[in-house]
XYZ file of C-alpha atoms in Angstrom:
353
model
C -7.864 10.089 16.090
C -7.319 6.342 16.139
C -9.069 4.203 13.465
C -10.082 0.803 14.744
C -8.866 -1.401 11.928
C -8.089 -5.798 11.577
C -7.111 -8.056 9.324
C -10.315 -10.272 9.115
C -8.734 -13.273 7.880
C -4.971 -14.797 7.911
C -3.957 -15.512 4.103
C -3.033 -18.793 3.413
C 0.383 -19.779 0.933
C 1.700 -16.137 1.988
C 4.622 -16.194 4.120
C 3.362 -14.462 7.613
C 5.814 -11.171 7.465
C 5.101 -10.704 3.591
C 1.482 -10.221 4.895
C 1.951 -8.212 7.837
C 3.774 -6.216 5.592
C 1.062 -5.762 2.595
C -1.512 -4.911 6.000
C 0.803 -2.298 7.002
C 0.591 -0.603 3.394
C -2.807 -0.863 3.538
C -3.467 0.603 7.698
C -0.802 3.657 6.405
C -2.957 4.287 3.125
C -6.426 4.732 6.098
C -4.886 7.124 7.438
C -6.952 10.491 7.306
C -4.595 12.511 6.200
C -3.185 10.550 3.179
C -6.982 9.175 2.256
C -7.775 12.934 2.161
C -4.880 13.609 -0.233
C -5.497 10.344 -2.316
C -9.674 11.616 -2.473
C -9.203 15.061 -3.785
C -7.057 14.469 -6.671
C -9.592 10.793 -7.589
C -12.571 11.849 -6.482
C -14.376 14.961 -9.134
C -16.969 15.738 -5.789
C -14.408 16.615 -3.576
C -11.972 18.783 -5.504
C -12.832 22.164 -4.802
C -12.911 21.329 -0.942
C -9.773 21.409 1.581
C -7.905 18.691 2.772
C -9.909 19.599 6.184
C -13.304 19.562 4.687
C -12.505 15.921 2.991
C -11.087 14.496 6.004
C -14.424 15.933 7.861
C -16.321 13.784 5.167
C -14.950 10.775 5.585
C -17.035 7.863 7.897
C -13.859 6.982 9.963
C -15.939 4.120 11.536
C -16.837 2.909 7.991
C -12.987 2.710 7.284
C -12.719 -1.262 6.623
C -9.298 -2.679 6.057
C -8.911 -6.276 4.269
C -11.909 -7.515 5.547
C -14.792 -7.564 3.304
C -15.516 -10.179 1.111
C -16.441 -9.523 -2.773
C -18.298 -12.680 -3.381
C -22.101 -12.199 -3.863
C -23.903 -12.942 -0.775
C -21.298 -12.297 2.035
C -20.205 -8.465 0.679
C -23.213 -7.160 2.505
C -24.252 -9.713 5.707
C -24.018 -6.571 8.236
C -27.195 -5.092 6.446
C -27.990 -1.385 6.772
C -25.095 0.392 9.026
C -22.399 -1.234 8.447
C -19.966 -1.744 4.786
C -18.095 -4.714 4.377
C -14.758 -6.065 2.836
C -14.387 -9.911 2.621
C -15.637 -11.866 -0.386
C -15.330 -15.656 -0.542
C -16.980 -18.795 -2.587
C -17.745 -22.643 -1.371
C -14.071 -24.077 -2.364
C -12.233 -21.078 -2.960
C -9.905 -18.927 -0.918
C -11.288 -15.303 0.728
C -10.894 -12.220 -2.007
C -11.151 -9.252 0.074
C -11.110 -5.308 -0.620
C -8.217 -4.139 0.451
C -9.681 -0.372 1.398
C -13.382 0.362 1.609
C -14.998 3.307 3.723
C -18.027 5.518 2.854
C -17.385 9.696 1.942
C -20.545 11.569 2.597
C -20.248 15.240 1.475
C -22.128 18.144 2.728
C -24.464 19.161 -0.279
C -27.383 17.242 0.452
C -25.803 14.746 2.683
C -24.370 12.693 -0.710
C -23.047 9.427 0.067
C -20.040 8.346 -1.540
C -18.619 4.513 -1.148
C -14.923 4.106 -2.102
C -12.692 1.134 -2.620
C -9.307 1.657 -2.336
C -6.821 -0.772 -3.620
C -2.932 -0.785 -3.755
C -2.063 -2.989 -6.684
C 1.620 -4.471 -7.027
C 1.817 -5.455 -10.684
C -0.224 -5.087 -14.032
C 1.637 -7.349 -15.561
C -0.800 -10.085 -17.593
C 2.299 -12.378 -17.521
C 2.443 -12.326 -13.324
C -1.383 -11.812 -13.144
C -2.644 -14.335 -15.358
C -5.922 -11.805 -16.305
C -6.277 -8.849 -17.406
C -6.481 -5.981 -14.687
C -9.385 -3.816 -16.206
C -11.369 -7.168 -15.979
C -11.042 -7.559 -12.487
C -12.044 -3.539 -11.671
C -14.684 -4.160 -13.744
C -15.846 -7.134 -11.029
C -15.033 -4.955 -8.192
C -16.927 -1.941 -9.465
C -19.938 -4.967 -10.208
C -19.665 -6.436 -6.826
C -19.513 -2.137 -4.909
C -22.906 -1.503 -6.681
C -24.561 -4.728 -6.210
C -23.623 -5.326 -2.742
C -25.666 -2.388 -1.563
C -29.456 -4.371 -2.341
C -30.242 -4.604 1.293
C -27.802 -2.107 2.973
C -28.113 1.343 1.075
C -31.647 -0.047 -0.724
C -34.707 -2.396 -0.738
C -36.296 -3.799 -3.152
C -36.839 -1.735 -6.285
C -35.473 1.556 -5.186
C -32.930 1.725 -7.036
C -32.762 5.567 -6.819
C -31.301 4.922 -3.387
C -28.038 3.197 -5.015
C -24.856 5.151 -3.709
C -22.218 5.969 -6.339
C -19.128 3.828 -6.272
C -15.024 4.912 -6.706
C -13.074 2.338 -7.107
C -9.450 3.594 -6.733
C -6.534 1.818 -7.651
C -2.566 2.467 -7.130
C -0.581 -0.067 -9.263
C 2.511 0.251 -7.632
C 5.133 -0.961 -10.144
C 4.474 1.111 -13.551
C 6.916 2.310 -16.079
C 5.209 5.366 -16.172
C 3.268 7.677 -13.981
C -0.452 8.294 -14.966
C -3.233 8.694 -13.932
C -6.636 7.487 -15.821
C -10.178 7.573 -15.259
C -13.008 5.141 -16.396
C -16.530 5.592 -16.143
C -20.032 4.557 -18.117
C -20.571 7.097 -20.667
C -23.946 6.867 -22.924
C -24.194 6.974 -26.216
C -26.670 8.175 -28.565
C -27.149 5.562 -31.311
C -30.661 7.255 -33.092
C -32.921 10.316 -32.177
C -33.146 12.630 -30.147
C -33.692 12.270 -26.679
C -35.406 14.984 -24.399
C -34.137 13.892 -21.423
C -31.128 11.154 -21.865
C -30.381 8.938 -19.267
C -27.713 9.372 -16.517
C -24.986 6.642 -15.919
C -22.999 8.320 -13.131
C -23.142 5.550 -10.344
C -19.677 3.968 -10.973
C -16.314 5.282 -11.699
C -12.947 3.987 -11.698
C -9.359 5.715 -11.677
C -6.046 3.725 -12.079
C -2.811 5.776 -10.650
C 0.227 4.453 -12.007
C 2.961 5.000 -10.079
C 6.651 4.126 -10.997
C 9.518 1.556 -9.675
C 12.290 3.009 -8.063
C 14.842 2.435 -10.084
C 16.076 5.820 -11.163
C 13.002 7.766 -11.402
C 12.672 11.827 -11.034
C 9.961 13.457 -8.966
C 6.400 13.170 -10.670
C 4.912 16.807 -11.652
C 1.225 15.208 -9.993
C 0.903 15.921 -6.624
C -0.897 13.033 -5.821
C 2.169 10.400 -7.387
C 4.862 12.439 -5.880
C 2.946 11.939 -2.566
C 2.125 8.310 -2.831
C 5.947 7.427 -4.137
C 7.284 9.381 -1.165
C 5.166 7.268 0.607
C 5.531 3.953 -0.086
C 9.490 4.539 -0.906
C 12.151 1.943 0.688
C 13.624 4.511 3.168
C 14.365 5.314 6.912
C 11.094 5.923 8.740
C 12.842 9.175 10.136
C 13.426 10.434 6.811
C 10.111 9.803 5.438
C 8.576 11.438 8.647
C 10.366 14.907 7.975
C 9.708 14.571 4.183
C 6.044 14.127 4.223
C 6.162 17.286 6.989
C 8.063 19.299 4.584
C 6.849 18.826 1.301
C 3.296 17.606 2.053
C 2.565 19.328 5.285
C 1.212 16.536 7.028
C 0.891 16.371 11.004
C 3.184 13.343 12.583
C 0.039 12.137 14.990
C 0.870 9.498 16.801
C -0.933 7.386 15.272
C 0.548 8.030 11.736
C 4.129 7.265 13.319
C 3.140 4.175 14.423
C 2.268 2.924 10.922
C 5.183 4.497 9.264
C 7.505 2.957 11.869
C 5.610 -0.419 11.687
C 6.078 -0.374 8.047
C 9.550 0.717 7.568
C 10.669 -1.534 10.429
C 8.960 -4.961 8.942
C 10.453 -3.319 5.164
C 13.978 -3.888 6.863
C 12.795 -7.747 8.278
C 11.669 -9.071 5.319
C 14.880 -7.250 3.305
C 17.456 -9.661 5.668
C 15.518 -12.283 5.272
C 15.578 -11.912 1.753
C 19.011 -11.265 2.133
C 19.726 -14.360 4.004
C 17.583 -16.859 1.965
C 19.605 -15.231 -1.116
C 22.917 -15.679 0.529
C 22.265 -19.011 1.110
C 21.189 -19.823 -2.487
C 23.717 -18.121 -3.807
C 26.150 -20.269 -2.036
C 24.739 -23.216 -3.486
C 24.839 -21.779 -6.690
C 28.346 -20.687 -6.026
C 29.739 -24.281 -4.620
C 27.908 -26.332 -7.969
C 29.650 -23.786 -10.400
C 32.982 -23.448 -8.491
C 33.153 -27.496 -8.797
C 32.655 -27.448 -12.499
C 34.596 -24.042 -13.362
C 37.015 -24.861 -10.626
C 36.398 -21.244 -9.406
C 35.293 -21.981 -6.279
C 37.876 -19.379 -4.659
C 36.273 -16.723 -6.465
C 33.125 -17.613 -5.416
C 33.591 -17.450 -2.265
C 35.528 -14.314 -2.294
C 33.193 -12.567 -4.092
C 30.248 -14.098 -1.531
C 32.317 -12.883 1.713
C 33.040 -9.280 0.059
C 29.009 -9.373 -0.810
C 27.824 -10.434 2.921
C 30.466 -7.768 4.536
C 28.747 -4.799 2.449
C 25.638 -5.725 3.088
C 25.944 -5.966 6.873
C 27.551 -3.034 6.561
C 24.774 -1.221 5.431
C 22.528 -3.165 7.937
C 24.144 -2.174 10.795
C 24.341 1.695 9.294
C 20.582 1.801 9.332
C 20.307 0.120 12.698
C 23.013 2.773 14.134
C 20.977 5.875 12.199
C 17.805 4.302 14.146
C 19.854 4.424 17.461
C 20.417 1.300 17.671
C 22.799 -0.607 20.656
C 24.981 -3.073 19.481
C 22.948 -6.102 21.312
C 19.977 -4.925 19.463
C 21.642 -4.822 16.080
C 22.757 -8.436 17.008
C 19.742 -10.244 17.675
C 17.700 -8.760 15.132
C 20.498 -9.836 12.552
C 20.867 -13.168 14.187
C 24.619 -12.690 14.854
C 26.983 -12.571 17.761
C 27.987 -9.395 18.963
C 31.629 -10.153 18.970
C 31.779 -10.693 15.963
C 30.355 -7.425 14.696
C 31.624 -5.243 16.933
C 34.681 -4.200 14.672
C 32.180 -3.736 11.698
C 29.690 -1.736 14.793
C 32.905 0.536 15.468
C 33.825 1.114 12.254
C 30.328 1.802 10.706
C 29.794 4.567 14.310
C 33.522 5.967 13.606
C 32.081 6.581 9.758
C 28.403 8.442 10.924
C 30.034 10.676 13.967
C 33.237 11.510 11.051
C 30.020 12.467 8.779
C 27.814 14.030 11.446
C 31.208 16.650 12.389
C 31.143 17.277 8.805
C 28.124 18.486 8.709
C 27.868 20.545 11.852
């Protein structure tokens, strides 16, 4: 089933292709096959359920991607029936939940509101704040925004439990932590202790791609494979074989979009890096008299990178014209290298076959 989503507000000051890439990651995470696996290993109430049972509990019409405000007064502007995701304060930019949806469990129709965030870094120096404080704020907003949507006036018993799940993408080690309110008795004996079970945060730490072995945790292993930089054909086969996912038209579209944009961003970054490297190389060459060595090194690097790019695109069955257009090169200029890579791939195929 296709999930209809949209990016509520374009983000200023972010390079357009980067914004599209971030959006595609969120849309990929919003696929019910991916969501069901994340839910099973992070939401305690679903641990005993099968993936199909969890999928049936996801209110698919409630899935919102990147368009619900977090700030007071904006999160619940649509009353009672609809979840929202955007957030802003006067004079400040919009802050949005990456992904928000609701889950209705069959037992007594228990409803849970879930927020899923893809967080690139947890580094204090890069963020300028401690991530745990932001997580606390998101949890509080998920609770307070239910007023006039899930409950009215003083009907506090109608507050729904919330989960804020954070996928941290560039961690040194793989781990999963849960944070929740736990009462502590300071004095006396209480016959009917209060229950503080309405909010929970789960932090899933995924490792960067440098020299990592497969995680022993099933959820982390799946997410690291899902977000790995690799060809979409390989990724789809891996998800089918290792995790028994069905390659629906919608899931394939989301995977292809993410992988294609990843290549586009990488190629643009390579071009910008080459230009900067050439400028730095020229300046250094003037100072040190090593212009010739730098130019040779740059040319070798550019040629090697071009070889890798053409190989990737040939694996995806791209034509010479398509490759030249996407790399912004002349067909005649890349034809010799194109033929060389084509022969290499044919030889590799013959050896395997």
